[in-house]
Amino acid sequence: MSASRPAVITVDDLSVVYEVDPPVAAVKNATFSLAPGEILGLAGESGCGKTTLAYAINRLHKPPARIASGSITFHGREGDDLDLLALDEHALRAFRWSELSMVFQGAMNALNPVTTIRAQLCDVLSTHVPHLSRKERIARAGDVLERVGVSRDRLRSYPHELSGGMRQRVMIAMAMLLEPQVMIMDEPTTALDVVVQRDILREIVRLRDELDFAVIFITHDLPLLLEISDRIAIMLRGEIIEIGSADRIYREPEHEYTRQLLSSFPSLSGSRGAFIRTGTDEENADEEKEQTR
Ligand SMILES: Nc1ncnc2c1ncn2[C@@H]1O[C@H](COP(=O)(O)OP(=O)(O)OP(=O)(O)O)[C@@H](O)[C@H]1O
Ligand SMILES: [Mg+2]
């Protein structure tokens, strides 16, 4: 996606501290922007601050976490700018899910075990789009479920009746339900086996192509990020140490740590593009020939 489109979110000089003893500076002066429809990958070792940054952008951080400095601005479709750090709880509730949604680390276990998938999807709709009739809500919930590759018959299911991959798709459906401009996905598929993971990622990229939402995609898995991201940000001990196009990061990493991270994945010594294919089989076969030349 073109990074030249005006940003949908701008994060400027954002620092997050856990006020414990001694305090932990978990995010230090993070500055970046996200273009509409862009997939920005965020990588870095465990504990470098990825989840803390994601929570802060969504204003989901709780004490002892505190935003110590910086700003987060959401640029609306109508050219209006929203200072996310200034929103009160009421405005924040209206903003979340509808403009910015999040799929959490381990989200597939976050579904309510005692109500059906339909009730959980319809609940979000009745809160945010109260004018919809019950019939319209159910239709919309079914549509979004099918979008992520789950049959609408599953609306009647309880979470325990679904596989892990399906539950994770339901969480992604929930995040997409109100067609937000930005989705933050924190390790959305790490708990799943590789084949299911690949299917879901392919789906996310396809939906992004179709619906043009932007994604901040968090994972340790750098090879995967190189596949799906337009740009990649590398974090180290709370700092974004480098950010650039996936191609640039792969071919000319600027930072020593990025080089180390790349070399820690033996699979990356081959060509980029083996994990996920979004083209047709024919295109992929051509690409394969290309790569073996
Ligand atoms: N509630 C908390 N209180 C104190 N320190 C915390 C708290 N939560 C996280 N931290 C610290 O903040 C830092 C960043 O943690 P964070 O969970 O954001 O890392 P991460 O990059 O998401 O890691 P992972 O890849 O393991 O998910 C770590 O040093 C962690 O120990
Ligand atoms: Mg994390």
mmCIF file of C-alpha atoms and ligand atoms in Angstrom:
data_model
loop_
_atom_site.group_PDB
_atom_site.id
_atom_site.type_symbol
_atom_site.label_atom_id
_atom_site.label_comp_id
_atom_site.label_asym_id
_atom_site.label_seq_id
_atom_site.Cartn_x
_atom_site.Cartn_y
_atom_site.Cartn_z
ATOM 1 C CA MET A 1 0.000 0.000 0.000
ATOM 2 C CA SER A 2 1.131 3.493 -0.653
ATOM 3 C CA ALA A 3 2.720 5.133 2.348
ATOM 4 C CA SER A 4 2.124 8.503 0.691
ATOM 5 C CA ARG A 5 -1.579 8.555 1.625
ATOM 6 C CA PRO A 6 -2.224 10.783 4.649
ATOM 7 C CA ALA A 7 -1.820 8.809 7.861
ATOM 8 C CA VAL A 8 -4.723 7.264 9.719
ATOM 9 C CA ILE A 9 -2.832 7.253 13.020
ATOM 10 C CA THR A 10 0.187 9.257 14.120
ATOM 11 C CA VAL A 11 2.079 8.232 17.251
ATOM 12 C CA ASP A 12 4.514 10.891 18.377
ATOM 13 C CA ASP A 13 7.171 10.534 21.058
ATOM 14 C CA LEU A 14 5.059 8.089 23.059
ATOM 15 C CA SER A 15 6.531 6.781 26.300
ATOM 16 C CA VAL A 16 4.861 4.287 28.635
ATOM 17 C CA VAL A 17 6.140 3.541 32.116
ATOM 18 C CA TYR A 18 5.093 0.830 34.576
ATOM 19 C CA GLU A 19 5.089 2.628 37.919
ATOM 20 C CA VAL A 20 6.565 -0.213 39.920
ATOM 21 C CA ASP A 21 9.693 -0.219 42.021
ATOM 22 C CA PRO A 22 11.987 0.294 40.202
ATOM 23 C CA PRO A 23 9.889 1.767 37.340
ATOM 24 C CA VAL A 24 9.989 -0.016 33.986
ATOM 25 C CA ALA A 25 10.312 2.227 30.920
ATOM 26 C CA ALA A 26 8.474 -0.214 28.642
ATOM 27 C CA VAL A 27 8.004 2.085 25.624
ATOM 28 C CA LYS A 28 10.445 4.910 24.962
ATOM 29 C CA ASN A 29 9.676 7.810 22.621
ATOM 30 C CA ALA A 30 7.893 5.741 19.986
ATOM 31 C CA THR A 31 7.237 7.764 16.837
ATOM 32 C CA PHE A 32 5.594 6.395 13.712
ATOM 33 C CA SER A 33 2.539 6.759 11.551
ATOM 34 C CA LEU A 34 0.257 4.283 9.880
ATOM 35 C CA ALA A 35 -1.156 4.827 6.390
ATOM 36 C CA PRO A 36 -4.706 3.753 5.519
ATOM 37 C CA GLY A 37 -4.709 0.156 4.307
ATOM 38 C CA GLU A 38 -1.135 -0.397 5.385
ATOM 39 C CA ILE A 39 0.065 -3.492 7.237
ATOM 40 C CA LEU A 40 2.743 -2.411 9.685
ATOM 41 C CA GLY A 41 4.588 -5.308 11.290
ATOM 42 C CA LEU A 42 5.991 -4.840 14.783
ATOM 43 C CA ALA A 43 8.728 -7.264 15.770
ATOM 44 C CA GLY A 44 11.161 -7.650 18.612
ATOM 45 C CA GLU A 45 12.125 -10.046 21.371
ATOM 46 C CA SER A 46 9.847 -10.964 24.258
ATOM 47 C CA GLY A 47 9.526 -8.109 26.744
ATOM 48 C CA CYS A 48 10.611 -5.357 24.325
ATOM 49 C CA GLY A 49 7.296 -3.516 24.761
ATOM 50 C CA LYS A 50 5.106 -4.559 21.811
ATOM 51 C CA THR A 51 1.962 -5.339 23.795
ATOM 52 C CA THR A 52 2.449 -2.291 26.013
ATOM 53 C CA LEU A 53 2.603 -0.095 22.910
ATOM 54 C CA ALA A 54 -0.499 -1.757 21.416
ATOM 55 C CA TYR A 55 -2.507 -1.312 24.624
ATOM 56 C CA ALA A 56 -1.468 2.330 24.917
ATOM 57 C CA ILE A 57 -2.561 3.086 21.334
ATOM 58 C CA ASN A 58 -5.965 1.589 22.142
ATOM 59 C CA ARG A 59 -5.972 3.360 25.563
ATOM 60 C CA LEU A 60 -6.413 -0.042 27.181
ATOM 61 C CA HIS A 61 -3.417 0.324 29.470
ATOM 62 C CA LYS A 62 -4.182 0.187 33.172
ATOM 63 C CA PRO A 63 -2.151 1.116 36.252
ATOM 64 C CA PRO A 64 0.670 0.559 36.999
ATOM 65 C CA ALA A 65 1.107 1.451 33.288
ATOM 66 C CA ARG A 66 1.092 5.192 32.657
ATOM 67 C CA ILE A 67 1.615 7.192 29.483
ATOM 68 C CA ALA A 68 4.502 9.401 30.489
ATOM 69 C CA SER A 69 4.758 11.509 27.339
ATOM 70 C CA GLY A 70 3.744 11.878 23.736
ATOM 71 C CA SER A 71 0.603 11.948 21.660
ATOM 72 C CA ILE A 72 -1.570 9.627 19.601
ATOM 73 C CA THR A 73 -3.686 11.227 16.891
ATOM 74 C CA PHE A 74 -6.358 9.477 14.864
ATOM 75 C CA HIS A 75 -7.080 11.081 11.504
ATOM 76 C CA GLY A 76 -10.738 10.436 10.680
ATOM 77 C CA ARG A 77 -12.260 9.804 7.268
ATOM 78 C CA GLU A 78 -13.665 13.346 7.206
ATOM 79 C CA GLY A 79 -10.263 14.943 7.745
ATOM 80 C CA ASP A 80 -10.952 15.442 11.459
ATOM 81 C CA ASP A 81 -8.156 14.828 13.957
ATOM 82 C CA LEU A 82 -8.856 13.102 17.240
ATOM 83 C CA ASP A 83 -6.458 13.379 20.171
ATOM 84 C CA LEU A 84 -6.798 9.871 21.579
ATOM 85 C CA LEU A 85 -5.131 10.706 24.867
ATOM 86 C CA ALA A 86 -7.739 13.411 25.518
ATOM 87 C CA LEU A 87 -10.834 11.217 24.944
ATOM 88 C CA ASP A 88 -13.052 10.624 27.978
ATOM 89 C CA GLU A 89 -14.355 7.120 28.747
ATOM 90 C CA HIS A 90 -17.605 7.690 26.906
ATOM 91 C CA ALA A 91 -15.913 8.920 23.714
ATOM 92 C CA LEU A 92 -13.379 6.141 24.013
ATOM 93 C CA ARG A 93 -16.078 3.466 24.122
ATOM 94 C CA ALA A 94 -17.640 4.869 20.963
ATOM 95 C CA PHE A 95 -14.248 5.022 19.275
ATOM 96 C CA ARG A 96 -13.059 1.500 20.125
ATOM 97 C CA TRP A 97 -14.319 -1.253 17.838
ATOM 98 C CA SER A 98 -15.810 1.246 15.413
ATOM 99 C CA GLU A 99 -12.603 3.048 14.411
ATOM 100 C CA LEU A 100 -9.872 1.000 16.044
ATOM 101 C CA SER A 101 -10.131 -2.574 17.214
ATOM 102 C CA MET A 102 -7.761 -5.046 18.711
ATOM 103 C CA VAL A 103 -7.240 -8.801 18.561
ATOM 104 C CA PHE A 104 -5.391 -9.703 21.721
ATOM 105 C CA GLN A 105 -2.606 -12.114 22.444
ATOM 106 C CA GLY A 106 -4.462 -15.354 23.301
ATOM 107 C CA ALA A 107 -7.762 -13.803 22.222
ATOM 108 C CA MET A 108 -9.329 -17.092 21.204
ATOM 109 C CA ASN A 109 -9.753 -17.842 24.881
ATOM 110 C CA ALA A 110 -11.408 -14.484 25.497
ATOM 111 C CA LEU A 111 -14.799 -15.468 24.078
ATOM 112 C CA ASN A 112 -17.501 -15.792 26.691
ATOM 113 C CA PRO A 113 -17.954 -19.567 27.217
ATOM 114 C CA VAL A 114 -21.614 -19.379 28.250
ATOM 115 C CA THR A 115 -23.128 -17.490 25.302
ATOM 116 C CA THR A 116 -23.347 -18.264 21.613
ATOM 117 C CA ILE A 117 -21.182 -16.675 18.941
ATOM 118 C CA ARG A 118 -24.321 -14.928 17.689
ATOM 119 C CA ALA A 119 -25.015 -13.330 21.067
ATOM 120 C CA GLN A 120 -21.445 -12.082 21.317
ATOM 121 C CA LEU A 121 -21.342 -10.562 17.836
ATOM 122 C CA CYS A 122 -24.854 -9.100 18.152
ATOM 123 C CA ASP A 123 -23.965 -7.595 21.496
ATOM 124 C CA VAL A 124 -21.249 -5.450 19.897
ATOM 125 C CA LEU A 125 -23.713 -4.420 17.180
ATOM 126 C CA SER A 126 -26.503 -3.474 19.567
ATOM 127 C CA THR A 127 -24.124 -1.307 21.593
ATOM 128 C CA HIS A 128 -22.634 0.492 18.609
ATOM 129 C CA VAL A 129 -25.351 0.434 15.953
ATOM 130 C CA PRO A 130 -28.521 0.572 18.057
ATOM 131 C CA HIS A 131 -30.834 1.346 15.135
ATOM 132 C CA LEU A 132 -30.341 -2.123 13.589
ATOM 133 C CA SER A 133 -33.210 -4.562 14.020
ATOM 134 C CA ARG A 134 -32.548 -7.983 15.522
ATOM 135 C CA LYS A 135 -32.835 -9.529 12.074
ATOM 136 C CA GLU A 136 -30.342 -7.046 10.620
ATOM 137 C CA ARG A 137 -27.909 -7.693 13.447
ATOM 138 C CA ILE A 138 -28.012 -11.440 12.886
ATOM 139 C CA ALA A 139 -27.606 -10.977 9.127
ATOM 140 C CA ARG A 140 -24.617 -8.701 9.632
ATOM 141 C CA ALA A 141 -23.022 -11.065 12.173
ATOM 142 C CA GLY A 142 -23.440 -13.947 9.713
ATOM 143 C CA ASP A 143 -21.931 -11.923 6.861
ATOM 144 C CA VAL A 144 -18.837 -10.975 8.811
ATOM 145 C CA LEU A 145 -18.366 -14.546 10.001
ATOM 146 C CA GLU A 146 -18.416 -15.790 6.420
ATOM 147 C CA ARG A 147 -15.915 -13.091 5.479
ATOM 148 C CA VAL A 148 -13.378 -14.684 7.812
ATOM 149 C CA GLY A 149 -14.123 -18.168 6.519
ATOM 150 C CA VAL A 150 -16.539 -19.469 9.161
ATOM 151 C CA SER A 151 -19.965 -20.728 8.092
ATOM 152 C CA ARG A 152 -22.859 -18.625 9.375
ATOM 153 C CA ASP A 153 -24.349 -21.829 10.839
ATOM 154 C CA ARG A 154 -21.745 -21.360 13.508
ATOM 155 C CA LEU A 155 -23.634 -18.375 14.889
ATOM 156 C CA ARG A 156 -25.538 -20.865 17.008
ATOM 157 C CA SER A 157 -22.377 -22.470 18.403
ATOM 158 C CA TYR A 158 -20.803 -21.960 21.793
ATOM 159 C CA PRO A 159 -17.060 -21.266 21.843
ATOM 160 C CA HIS A 160 -16.162 -24.767 23.106
ATOM 161 C CA GLU A 161 -17.815 -26.264 20.026
ATOM 162 C CA LEU A 162 -15.281 -24.544 17.762
ATOM 163 C CA SER A 163 -11.651 -25.385 17.010
ATOM 164 C CA GLY A 164 -8.956 -22.962 18.144
ATOM 165 C CA GLY A 165 -8.542 -21.697 14.582
ATOM 166 C CA MET A 166 -12.266 -21.058 14.284
ATOM 167 C CA ARG A 167 -12.392 -19.259 17.612
ATOM 168 C CA GLN A 168 -9.566 -17.058 16.486
ATOM 169 C CA ARG A 169 -11.431 -16.315 13.247
ATOM 170 C CA VAL A 170 -14.465 -15.349 15.333
ATOM 171 C CA MET A 171 -12.297 -12.890 17.284
ATOM 172 C CA ILE A 172 -11.072 -11.418 13.995
ATOM 173 C CA ALA A 173 -14.697 -11.224 12.809
ATOM 174 C CA MET A 174 -15.563 -9.375 15.989
ATOM 175 C CA ALA A 175 -12.702 -6.932 15.415
ATOM 176 C CA MET A 176 -13.946 -6.346 11.843
ATOM 177 C CA LEU A 177 -17.621 -6.131 12.693
ATOM 178 C CA LEU A 178 -17.902 -2.338 12.691
ATOM 179 C CA GLU A 179 -15.440 -1.898 9.821
ATOM 180 C CA PRO A 180 -12.816 0.017 11.767
ATOM 181 C CA GLN A 181 -10.048 1.807 9.915
ATOM 182 C CA VAL A 182 -7.365 0.265 12.069
ATOM 183 C CA MET A 183 -6.937 -3.167 13.623
ATOM 184 C CA ILE A 184 -4.184 -4.016 16.046
ATOM 185 C CA MET A 185 -3.385 -7.719 16.092
ATOM 186 C CA ASP A 186 -1.115 -8.937 18.855
ATOM 187 C CA GLU A 187 0.202 -12.437 18.097
ATOM 188 C CA PRO A 188 -3.205 -13.351 16.679
ATOM 189 C CA THR A 189 -2.217 -16.766 15.413
ATOM 190 C CA THR A 190 0.768 -17.856 17.478
ATOM 191 C CA ALA A 191 -1.176 -20.515 19.365
ATOM 192 C CA LEU A 192 -2.340 -22.187 16.153
ATOM 193 C CA ASP A 193 -0.643 -24.767 13.991
ATOM 194 C CA VAL A 194 1.224 -23.497 10.959
ATOM 195 C CA VAL A 195 -1.330 -24.518 8.335
ATOM 196 C CA VAL A 196 -4.234 -22.848 10.138
ATOM 197 C CA GLN A 197 -2.030 -19.848 10.836
ATOM 198 C CA ARG A 198 -1.185 -19.511 7.159
ATOM 199 C CA ASP A 199 -4.846 -19.738 6.118
ATOM 200 C CA ILE A 200 -5.880 -17.065 8.583
ATOM 201 C CA LEU A 201 -3.054 -14.738 7.574
ATOM 202 C CA ARG A 202 -3.895 -15.144 3.922
ATOM 203 C CA GLU A 203 -7.451 -14.214 4.814
ATOM 204 C CA ILE A 204 -6.360 -11.100 6.714
ATOM 205 C CA VAL A 205 -4.262 -9.901 3.776
ATOM 206 C CA ARG A 206 -7.121 -10.584 1.362
ATOM 207 C CA LEU A 207 -9.625 -8.724 3.553
ATOM 208 C CA ARG A 208 -7.224 -5.813 3.862
ATOM 209 C CA ASP A 209 -6.975 -5.688 0.053
ATOM 210 C CA GLU A 210 -10.758 -5.710 -0.164
ATOM 211 C CA LEU A 211 -11.728 -3.429 2.726
ATOM 212 C CA ASP A 212 -8.642 -1.206 3.002
ATOM 213 C CA PHE A 213 -8.267 -1.217 6.792
ATOM 214 C CA ALA A 214 -4.806 -0.666 8.260
ATOM 215 C CA VAL A 215 -3.215 -3.267 10.522
ATOM 216 C CA ILE A 216 -0.540 -3.141 13.177
ATOM 217 C CA PHE A 217 0.540 -6.770 13.287
ATOM 218 C CA ILE A 218 2.648 -7.886 16.231
ATOM 219 C CA THR A 219 4.700 -11.067 16.354
ATOM 220 C CA HIS A 220 8.148 -12.454 17.088
ATOM 221 C CA ASP A 221 7.932 -14.226 13.793
ATOM 222 C CA LEU A 222 9.995 -12.047 11.490
ATOM 223 C CA PRO A 223 9.769 -14.335 8.425
ATOM 224 C CA LEU A 224 6.003 -14.113 8.669
ATOM 225 C CA LEU A 225 6.101 -10.323 8.982
ATOM 226 C CA LEU A 226 8.323 -10.065 5.931
ATOM 227 C CA GLU A 227 5.614 -11.905 4.044
ATOM 228 C CA ILE A 228 2.592 -9.894 5.011
ATOM 229 C CA SER A 229 3.804 -6.411 5.970
ATOM 230 C CA ASP A 230 4.198 -3.292 3.892
ATOM 231 C CA ARG A 231 6.502 -1.800 6.509
ATOM 232 C CA ILE A 232 8.187 -3.275 9.556
ATOM 233 C CA ALA A 233 9.168 -1.620 12.829
ATOM 234 C CA ILE A 234 11.793 -3.319 14.976
ATOM 235 C CA MET A 235 11.636 -2.794 18.728
ATOM 236 C CA LEU A 236 14.440 -3.312 21.186
ATOM 237 C CA ARG A 237 14.122 -2.657 24.932
ATOM 238 C CA GLY A 238 11.216 -0.239 24.520
ATOM 239 C CA GLU A 239 12.563 1.647 21.510
ATOM 240 C CA ILE A 240 11.652 1.471 17.862
ATOM 241 C CA ILE A 241 15.179 1.195 16.568
ATOM 242 C CA GLU A 242 14.331 1.019 12.902
ATOM 243 C CA ILE A 243 11.325 1.209 10.635
ATOM 244 C CA GLY A 244 11.139 0.751 6.883
ATOM 245 C CA SER A 245 9.608 -1.161 4.011
ATOM 246 C CA ALA A 246 9.660 -4.926 4.498
ATOM 247 C CA ASP A 247 11.943 -5.145 1.481
ATOM 248 C CA ARG A 248 14.404 -2.614 2.835
ATOM 249 C CA ILE A 249 14.479 -4.232 6.273
ATOM 250 C CA TYR A 250 15.153 -7.588 4.627
ATOM 251 C CA ARG A 251 17.768 -6.414 2.143
ATOM 252 C CA GLU A 252 19.498 -3.583 3.973
ATOM 253 C CA PRO A 253 18.888 -3.744 7.717
ATOM 254 C CA GLU A 254 20.425 -0.644 9.270
ATOM 255 C CA HIS A 255 20.680 -1.791 12.819
ATOM 256 C CA GLU A 256 22.947 -4.506 14.143
ATOM 257 C CA TYR A 257 20.069 -5.957 16.182
ATOM 258 C CA THR A 258 17.885 -6.233 13.056
ATOM 259 C CA ARG A 259 20.709 -8.111 11.331
ATOM 260 C CA GLN A 260 20.928 -10.483 14.310
ATOM 261 C CA LEU A 261 17.172 -10.960 14.304
ATOM 262 C CA LEU A 262 17.190 -11.765 10.580
ATOM 263 C CA SER A 263 20.036 -14.203 10.914
ATOM 264 C CA SER A 264 18.300 -15.987 13.781
ATOM 265 C CA PHE A 265 15.775 -17.317 11.251
ATOM 266 C CA PRO A 266 17.596 -19.798 9.027
ATOM 267 C CA SER A 267 14.583 -19.929 6.698
ATOM 268 C CA LEU A 268 15.325 -16.341 5.699
ATOM 269 C CA SER A 269 18.514 -17.254 3.923
ATOM 270 C CA GLY A 270 16.277 -18.371 1.036
ATOM 271 C CA SER A 271 13.941 -16.097 -0.842
ATOM 272 C CA ARG A 272 11.279 -13.880 0.636
ATOM 273 C CA GLY A 273 7.737 -14.973 -0.080
ATOM 274 C CA ALA A 274 7.531 -18.626 0.816
ATOM 275 C CA PHE A 275 5.195 -18.489 3.793
ATOM 276 C CA ILE A 276 2.036 -17.027 2.453
ATOM 277 C CA ARG A 277 0.807 -16.618 -1.060
ATOM 278 C CA THR A 278 -1.916 -14.200 -1.939
ATOM 279 C CA GLY A 279 -1.734 -14.566 -5.721
ATOM 280 C CA THR A 280 -3.572 -17.175 -7.788
ATOM 281 C CA ASP A 281 -2.013 -20.623 -8.080
ATOM 282 C CA GLU A 282 -0.904 -19.722 -11.572
ATOM 283 C CA GLU A 283 0.833 -16.556 -10.413
ATOM 284 C CA ASN A 284 2.417 -18.467 -7.574
ATOM 285 C CA ALA A 285 3.677 -21.156 -9.941
ATOM 286 C CA ASP A 286 5.198 -18.414 -12.116
ATOM 287 C CA GLU A 287 6.760 -16.846 -9.069
ATOM 288 C CA GLU A 288 8.160 -20.206 -8.026
ATOM 289 C CA LYS A 289 9.770 -20.648 -11.444
ATOM 290 C CA GLU A 290 11.118 -17.138 -11.108
ATOM 291 C CA GLN A 291 12.660 -18.007 -7.776
ATOM 292 C CA THR A 292 14.303 -21.208 -8.932
ATOM 293 C CA ARG A 293 15.927 -19.521 -11.903
HETATM 294 N N1 LIG B 1 1.977 -5.000 34.765
HETATM 295 C C1 LIG B 1 3.295 -4.824 34.629
HETATM 296 N N2 LIG B 1 4.030 -4.337 35.653
HETATM 297 C C2 LIG B 1 5.346 -4.140 35.509
HETATM 298 N N3 LIG B 1 6.052 -4.368 34.398
HETATM 299 C C3 LIG B 1 5.375 -4.868 33.344
HETATM 300 C C4 LIG B 1 3.968 -5.108 33.393
HETATM 301 N N4 LIG B 1 3.566 -5.597 32.207
HETATM 302 C C5 LIG B 1 4.685 -5.635 31.431
HETATM 303 N N5 LIG B 1 5.768 -5.196 32.098
HETATM 304 C C6 LIG B 1 7.147 -5.084 31.606
HETATM 305 O O1 LIG B 1 7.132 -4.207 30.482
HETATM 306 C C7 LIG B 1 8.044 -4.669 29.476
HETATM 307 C C8 LIG B 1 7.319 -4.814 28.144
HETATM 308 O O2 LIG B 1 6.361 -5.868 28.234
HETATM 309 P P1 LIG B 1 5.400 -6.256 27.027
HETATM 310 O O3 LIG B 1 4.435 -7.241 27.543
HETATM 311 O O4 LIG B 1 4.877 -5.022 26.427
HETATM 312 O O5 LIG B 1 6.427 -6.948 26.028
HETATM 313 P P2 LIG B 1 6.141 -7.737 24.647
HETATM 314 O O6 LIG B 1 7.106 -7.204 23.645
HETATM 315 O O7 LIG B 1 4.708 -7.686 24.317
HETATM 316 O O8 LIG B 1 6.578 -9.221 25.033
HETATM 317 P P3 LIG B 1 6.023 -10.638 24.455
HETATM 318 O O9 LIG B 1 6.664 -10.814 23.106
HETATM 319 O O10 LIG B 1 6.536 -11.631 25.439
HETATM 320 O O11 LIG B 1 4.537 -10.579 24.401
HETATM 321 C C9 LIG B 1 8.636 -5.960 30.000
HETATM 322 O O12 LIG B 1 9.872 -5.652 30.594
HETATM 323 C C10 LIG B 1 7.654 -6.414 31.056
HETATM 324 O O13 LIG B 1 8.283 -7.142 32.062
HETATM 325 MG MG MG B 2 3.243 -9.163 24.070
#
